[in-house]
Amino acid sequence: MKTIKQSVALAILVACTPASSLVFAADKQLQNITAQATGNKTEVQLQFSSPVQLPQGFLMENPSRLVFDFPATDVAPNTRSKAVNLGNVQTIDAANNQGKARVVVHLNGLVNHTLESRGNTVVMLFDNNGKQQTTPNVQRSGKASADNFAPHPNRPPWRRKILRLYPQP
């Protein structure tokens, strides 16, 4: 009797596994990361399987990084890391993180950048002017709201980093 119960439980588990994987599957995938120098800017293109909404990003300092989360998106295995070494952009890392794709852009310092959507591609443009700013000028195109990366002047630096990671309403 015990063997029959175990066999039935195993059969139910096996039958439910494919259905559950379909429920949690992401509908978009980051398929390719490319970068090129264009004039005094570095252009990074993130190519997806279907159009994505521009994400809310946040800035991390020391070392300088921009982090973007794309909801309901997977990362293809061949796009996990890309060495760029153009202008102020060093590398780009991508990983699956709790049902979203997290893209981290490692920078030489804080730089002005823009983020826009072109069909299935998200294009990031970074200034290569060589001067590093304390507060970057961020411009966005698309439907996402503007990010404000300017640090609060009355907070100590360690508190600013925590608030960027865990924003308060």
PDB file of C-alpha atoms in Angstrom:
ATOM      1  CA  MET A   1       0.000   0.000   0.000  1.00  0.00           C
ATOM      2  CA  LYS A   2       2.859   2.347   0.858  1.00  0.00           C
ATOM      3  CA  THR A   3       4.513   1.666  -2.503  1.00  0.00           C
ATOM      4  CA  ILE A   4       1.280   2.434  -4.361  1.00  0.00           C
ATOM      5  CA  LYS A   5       0.916   5.808  -2.566  1.00  0.00           C
ATOM      6  CA  GLN A   6       4.519   6.696  -3.383  1.00  0.00           C
ATOM      7  CA  SER A   7       4.047   5.698  -7.032  1.00  0.00           C
ATOM      8  CA  VAL A   8       0.871   7.786  -7.307  1.00  0.00           C
ATOM      9  CA  ALA A   9       2.583  10.774  -5.681  1.00  0.00           C
ATOM     10  CA  LEU A  10       5.529  10.450  -8.067  1.00  0.00           C
ATOM     11  CA  ALA A  11       3.186  10.205 -11.083  1.00  0.00           C
ATOM     12  CA  ILE A  12       1.334  13.353  -9.995  1.00  0.00           C
ATOM     13  CA  LEU A  13       4.617  15.201  -9.479  1.00  0.00           C
ATOM     14  CA  VAL A  14       5.889  14.215 -12.930  1.00  0.00           C
ATOM     15  CA  ALA A  15       2.562  15.143 -14.553  1.00  0.00           C
ATOM     16  CA  CYS A  16       2.517  18.602 -12.927  1.00  0.00           C
ATOM     17  CA  THR A  17       6.145  19.531 -13.623  1.00  0.00           C
ATOM     18  CA  PRO A  18       5.789  20.415 -17.341  1.00  0.00           C
ATOM     19  CA  ALA A  19       2.657  22.470 -16.646  1.00  0.00           C
ATOM     20  CA  SER A  20       4.344  24.442 -13.879  1.00  0.00           C
ATOM     21  CA  SER A  21       7.383  25.185 -16.039  1.00  0.00           C
ATOM     22  CA  LEU A  22       5.097  26.670 -18.684  1.00  0.00           C
ATOM     23  CA  VAL A  23       3.417  28.897 -16.116  1.00  0.00           C
ATOM     24  CA  PHE A  24       6.720  30.349 -14.892  1.00  0.00           C
ATOM     25  CA  ALA A  25       8.396  30.640 -18.292  1.00  0.00           C
ATOM     26  CA  ALA A  26       9.338  34.154 -19.299  1.00  0.00           C
ATOM     27  CA  ASP A  27       7.737  35.506 -22.446  1.00  0.00           C
ATOM     28  CA  LYS A  28      10.827  37.520 -23.462  1.00  0.00           C
ATOM     29  CA  GLN A  29      14.506  36.675 -23.714  1.00  0.00           C
ATOM     30  CA  LEU A  30      17.657  38.783 -23.845  1.00  0.00           C
ATOM     31  CA  GLN A  31      19.340  37.263 -26.899  1.00  0.00           C
ATOM     32  CA  ASN A  32      22.361  39.438 -27.665  1.00  0.00           C
ATOM     33  CA  ILE A  33      24.468  42.315 -26.338  1.00  0.00           C
ATOM     34  CA  THR A  34      26.504  44.447 -28.742  1.00  0.00           C
ATOM     35  CA  ALA A  35      28.563  47.608 -28.270  1.00  0.00           C
ATOM     36  CA  GLN A  36      30.233  50.069 -30.600  1.00  0.00           C
ATOM     37  CA  ALA A  37      31.810  53.511 -30.493  1.00  0.00           C
ATOM     38  CA  THR A  38      29.794  56.166 -32.324  1.00  0.00           C
ATOM     39  CA  GLY A  39      31.500  59.561 -32.343  1.00  0.00           C
ATOM     40  CA  ASN A  40      31.992  60.694 -28.759  1.00  0.00           C
ATOM     41  CA  LYS A  41      29.539  58.088 -27.397  1.00  0.00           C
ATOM     42  CA  THR A  42      29.472  54.373 -26.704  1.00  0.00           C
ATOM     43  CA  GLU A  43      26.313  52.665 -27.958  1.00  0.00           C
ATOM     44  CA  VAL A  44      25.207  49.456 -26.231  1.00  0.00           C
ATOM     45  CA  GLN A  45      22.371  47.463 -27.764  1.00  0.00           C
ATOM     46  CA  LEU A  46      20.397  44.846 -25.851  1.00  0.00           C
ATOM     47  CA  GLN A  47      18.469  42.672 -28.326  1.00  0.00           C
ATOM     48  CA  PHE A  48      15.364  40.860 -27.040  1.00  0.00           C
ATOM     49  CA  SER A  49      13.061  38.255 -28.575  1.00  0.00           C
ATOM     50  CA  SER A  50      10.132  40.705 -28.384  1.00  0.00           C
ATOM     51  CA  PRO A  51       9.670  44.380 -27.409  1.00  0.00           C
ATOM     52  CA  VAL A  52      10.261  45.229 -23.737  1.00  0.00           C
ATOM     53  CA  GLN A  53       9.287  48.204 -21.634  1.00  0.00           C
ATOM     54  CA  LEU A  54      12.114  50.514 -20.568  1.00  0.00           C
ATOM     55  CA  PRO A  55      13.088  49.528 -17.037  1.00  0.00           C
ATOM     56  CA  GLN A  56      13.572  51.591 -13.922  1.00  0.00           C
ATOM     57  CA  GLY A  57      17.271  51.525 -13.215  1.00  0.00           C
ATOM     58  CA  PHE A  58      19.416  52.411 -10.275  1.00  0.00           C
ATOM     59  CA  LEU A  59      22.964  53.562  -9.807  1.00  0.00           C
ATOM     60  CA  MET A  60      25.589  51.971  -7.602  1.00  0.00           C
ATOM     61  CA  GLU A  61      28.798  53.787  -6.739  1.00  0.00           C
ATOM     62  CA  ASN A  62      32.276  52.597  -5.865  1.00  0.00           C
ATOM     63  CA  PRO A  63      32.684  51.031  -8.399  1.00  0.00           C
ATOM     64  CA  SER A  64      30.248  52.812 -10.712  1.00  0.00           C
ATOM     65  CA  ARG A  65      27.514  50.560 -12.100  1.00  0.00           C
ATOM     66  CA  LEU A  66      24.085  50.999 -13.632  1.00  0.00           C
ATOM     67  CA  VAL A  67      21.577  48.228 -12.899  1.00  0.00           C
ATOM     68  CA  PHE A  68      18.417  47.571 -14.896  1.00  0.00           C
ATOM     69  CA  ASP A  69      15.723  44.934 -14.239  1.00  0.00           C
ATOM     70  CA  PHE A  70      13.590  43.663 -17.131  1.00  0.00           C
ATOM     71  CA  PRO A  71      10.482  41.881 -15.737  1.00  0.00           C
ATOM     72  CA  ALA A  72       9.318  38.527 -17.164  1.00  0.00           C
ATOM     73  CA  THR A  73      12.543  38.188 -19.157  1.00  0.00           C
ATOM     74  CA  ASP A  74      15.138  35.423 -19.350  1.00  0.00           C
ATOM     75  CA  VAL A  75      18.791  35.730 -20.297  1.00  0.00           C
ATOM     76  CA  ALA A  76      20.149  33.464 -23.036  1.00  0.00           C
ATOM     77  CA  PRO A  77      23.219  31.524 -21.833  1.00  0.00           C
ATOM     78  CA  ASN A  78      25.527  33.112 -24.444  1.00  0.00           C
ATOM     79  CA  THR A  79      24.691  36.668 -23.281  1.00  0.00           C
ATOM     80  CA  ARG A  80      25.700  36.407 -19.611  1.00  0.00           C
ATOM     81  CA  SER A  81      28.779  38.629 -19.892  1.00  0.00           C
ATOM     82  CA  LYS A  82      30.219  40.982 -22.496  1.00  0.00           C
ATOM     83  CA  ALA A  83      33.587  42.718 -22.269  1.00  0.00           C
ATOM     84  CA  VAL A  84      33.128  46.114 -23.929  1.00  0.00           C
ATOM     85  CA  ASN A  85      36.107  48.328 -22.944  1.00  0.00           C
ATOM     86  CA  LEU A  86      34.900  51.260 -25.054  1.00  0.00           C
ATOM     87  CA  GLY A  87      34.835  54.784 -23.663  1.00  0.00           C
ATOM     88  CA  ASN A  88      33.490  54.722 -20.114  1.00  0.00           C
ATOM     89  CA  VAL A  89      31.843  51.280 -20.414  1.00  0.00           C
ATOM     90  CA  GLN A  90      33.941  48.362 -19.139  1.00  0.00           C
ATOM     91  CA  THR A  91      31.721  45.265 -19.097  1.00  0.00           C
ATOM     92  CA  ILE A  92      28.056  44.279 -19.166  1.00  0.00           C
ATOM     93  CA  ASP A  93      26.737  41.362 -17.114  1.00  0.00           C
ATOM     94  CA  ALA A  94      23.264  39.834 -17.371  1.00  0.00           C
ATOM     95  CA  ALA A  95      21.630  37.236 -15.134  1.00  0.00           C
ATOM     96  CA  ASN A  96      18.251  35.754 -14.296  1.00  0.00           C
ATOM     97  CA  ASN A  97      17.029  37.108 -10.963  1.00  0.00           C
ATOM     98  CA  GLN A  98      13.637  36.140  -9.471  1.00  0.00           C
ATOM     99  CA  GLY A  99      11.681  36.107 -12.737  1.00  0.00           C
ATOM    100  CA  LYS A 100      13.449  39.063 -14.286  1.00  0.00           C
ATOM    101  CA  ALA A 101      16.609  39.728 -16.250  1.00  0.00           C
ATOM    102  CA  ARG A 102      19.096  41.924 -14.390  1.00  0.00           C
ATOM    103  CA  VAL A 103      21.574  43.818 -16.573  1.00  0.00           C
ATOM    104  CA  VAL A 104      24.563  45.456 -14.866  1.00  0.00           C
ATOM    105  CA  VAL A 105      26.692  47.959 -16.806  1.00  0.00           C
ATOM    106  CA  HIS A 106      30.134  48.438 -15.217  1.00  0.00           C
ATOM    107  CA  LEU A 107      31.461  51.957 -15.830  1.00  0.00           C
ATOM    108  CA  ASN A 108      34.752  53.825 -15.355  1.00  0.00           C
ATOM    109  CA  GLY A 109      32.850  56.550 -13.501  1.00  0.00           C
ATOM    110  CA  LEU A 110      29.540  58.393 -13.432  1.00  0.00           C
ATOM    111  CA  VAL A 111      28.639  59.451 -16.969  1.00  0.00           C
ATOM    112  CA  ASN A 112      25.723  60.958 -18.843  1.00  0.00           C
ATOM    113  CA  HIS A 113      23.630  58.354 -20.619  1.00  0.00           C
ATOM    114  CA  THR A 114      20.358  57.873 -22.459  1.00  0.00           C
ATOM    115  CA  LEU A 115      18.110  54.841 -22.704  1.00  0.00           C
ATOM    116  CA  GLU A 116      15.604  54.261 -25.507  1.00  0.00           C
ATOM    117  CA  SER A 117      13.576  51.469 -27.051  1.00  0.00           C
ATOM    118  CA  ARG A 118      13.736  50.619 -30.777  1.00  0.00           C
ATOM    119  CA  GLY A 119      11.431  47.667 -31.442  1.00  0.00           C
ATOM    120  CA  ASN A 120      13.023  44.557 -29.911  1.00  0.00           C
ATOM    121  CA  THR A 121      16.193  46.479 -29.017  1.00  0.00           C
ATOM    122  CA  VAL A 122      16.993  48.671 -26.020  1.00  0.00           C
ATOM    123  CA  VAL A 123      19.733  51.173 -26.871  1.00  0.00           C
ATOM    124  CA  MET A 124      21.952  52.763 -24.219  1.00  0.00           C
ATOM    125  CA  LEU A 125      24.194  55.692 -25.173  1.00  0.00           C
ATOM    126  CA  PHE A 126      27.057  56.677 -22.855  1.00  0.00           C
ATOM    127  CA  ASP A 127      29.148  59.857 -23.179  1.00  0.00           C
ATOM    128  CA  ASN A 128      32.864  59.354 -23.826  1.00  0.00           C
ATOM    129  CA  ASN A 129      33.901  62.927 -23.096  1.00  0.00           C
ATOM    130  CA  GLY A 130      36.368  61.758 -20.443  1.00  0.00           C
ATOM    131  CA  LYS A 131      35.143  64.034 -17.672  1.00  0.00           C
ATOM    132  CA  GLN A 132      33.397  62.212 -14.896  1.00  0.00           C
ATOM    133  CA  GLN A 133      30.530  63.818 -13.082  1.00  0.00           C
ATOM    134  CA  THR A 134      29.353  63.518  -9.524  1.00  0.00           C
ATOM    135  CA  THR A 135      25.728  63.369 -10.665  1.00  0.00           C
ATOM    136  CA  PRO A 136      24.972  61.984 -14.132  1.00  0.00           C
ATOM    137  CA  ASN A 137      22.443  63.582 -16.435  1.00  0.00           C
ATOM    138  CA  VAL A 138      19.910  60.865 -17.307  1.00  0.00           C
ATOM    139  CA  GLN A 139      17.571  61.124 -20.285  1.00  0.00           C
ATOM    140  CA  ARG A 140      14.948  58.554 -21.201  1.00  0.00           C
ATOM    141  CA  SER A 141      12.697  58.069 -24.140  1.00  0.00           C
ATOM    142  CA  GLY A 142       9.638  55.864 -24.069  1.00  0.00           C
ATOM    143  CA  LYS A 143       6.835  55.425 -21.548  1.00  0.00           C
ATOM    144  CA  ALA A 144       8.884  54.749 -18.394  1.00  0.00           C
ATOM    145  CA  SER A 145       9.112  57.546 -15.856  1.00  0.00           C
ATOM    146  CA  ALA A 146      12.369  59.431 -15.428  1.00  0.00           C
ATOM    147  CA  ASP A 147      14.876  58.213 -12.858  1.00  0.00           C
ATOM    148  CA  ASN A 148      16.531  60.624 -10.494  1.00  0.00           C
ATOM    149  CA  PHE A 149      20.023  59.429  -9.675  1.00  0.00           C
ATOM    150  CA  ALA A 150      21.021  62.590  -7.799  1.00  0.00           C
ATOM    151  CA  PRO A 151      22.113  61.793  -4.227  1.00  0.00           C
ATOM    152  CA  HIS A 152      20.334  63.494  -1.353  1.00  0.00           C
ATOM    153  CA  PRO A 153      22.754  66.120   0.047  1.00  0.00           C
ATOM    154  CA  ASN A 154      21.839  65.572   3.726  1.00  0.00           C
ATOM    155  CA  ARG A 155      22.381  61.796   3.795  1.00  0.00           C
ATOM    156  CA  PRO A 156      25.715  60.105   4.444  1.00  0.00           C
ATOM    157  CA  PRO A 157      27.122  58.158   1.448  1.00  0.00           C
ATOM    158  CA  TRP A 158      26.451  54.722   2.959  1.00  0.00           C
ATOM    159  CA  ARG A 159      22.765  55.647   3.471  1.00  0.00           C
ATOM    160  CA  ARG A 160      22.472  56.849  -0.141  1.00  0.00           C
ATOM    161  CA  LYS A 161      23.656  53.458  -1.429  1.00  0.00           C
ATOM    162  CA  ILE A 162      21.128  51.599   0.717  1.00  0.00           C
ATOM    163  CA  LEU A 163      18.277  53.832  -0.484  1.00  0.00           C
ATOM    164  CA  ARG A 164      19.223  53.184  -4.118  1.00  0.00           C
ATOM    165  CA  LEU A 165      19.065  49.461  -3.532  1.00  0.00           C
ATOM    166  CA  TYR A 166      15.866  49.607  -1.465  1.00  0.00           C
ATOM    167  CA  PRO A 167      13.898  52.744  -2.455  1.00  0.00           C
ATOM    168  CA  GLN A 168      11.315  53.973  -0.008  1.00  0.00           C
ATOM    169  CA  PRO A 169       7.875  55.185  -1.161  1.00  0.00           C
TER     170      PRO A 169
END
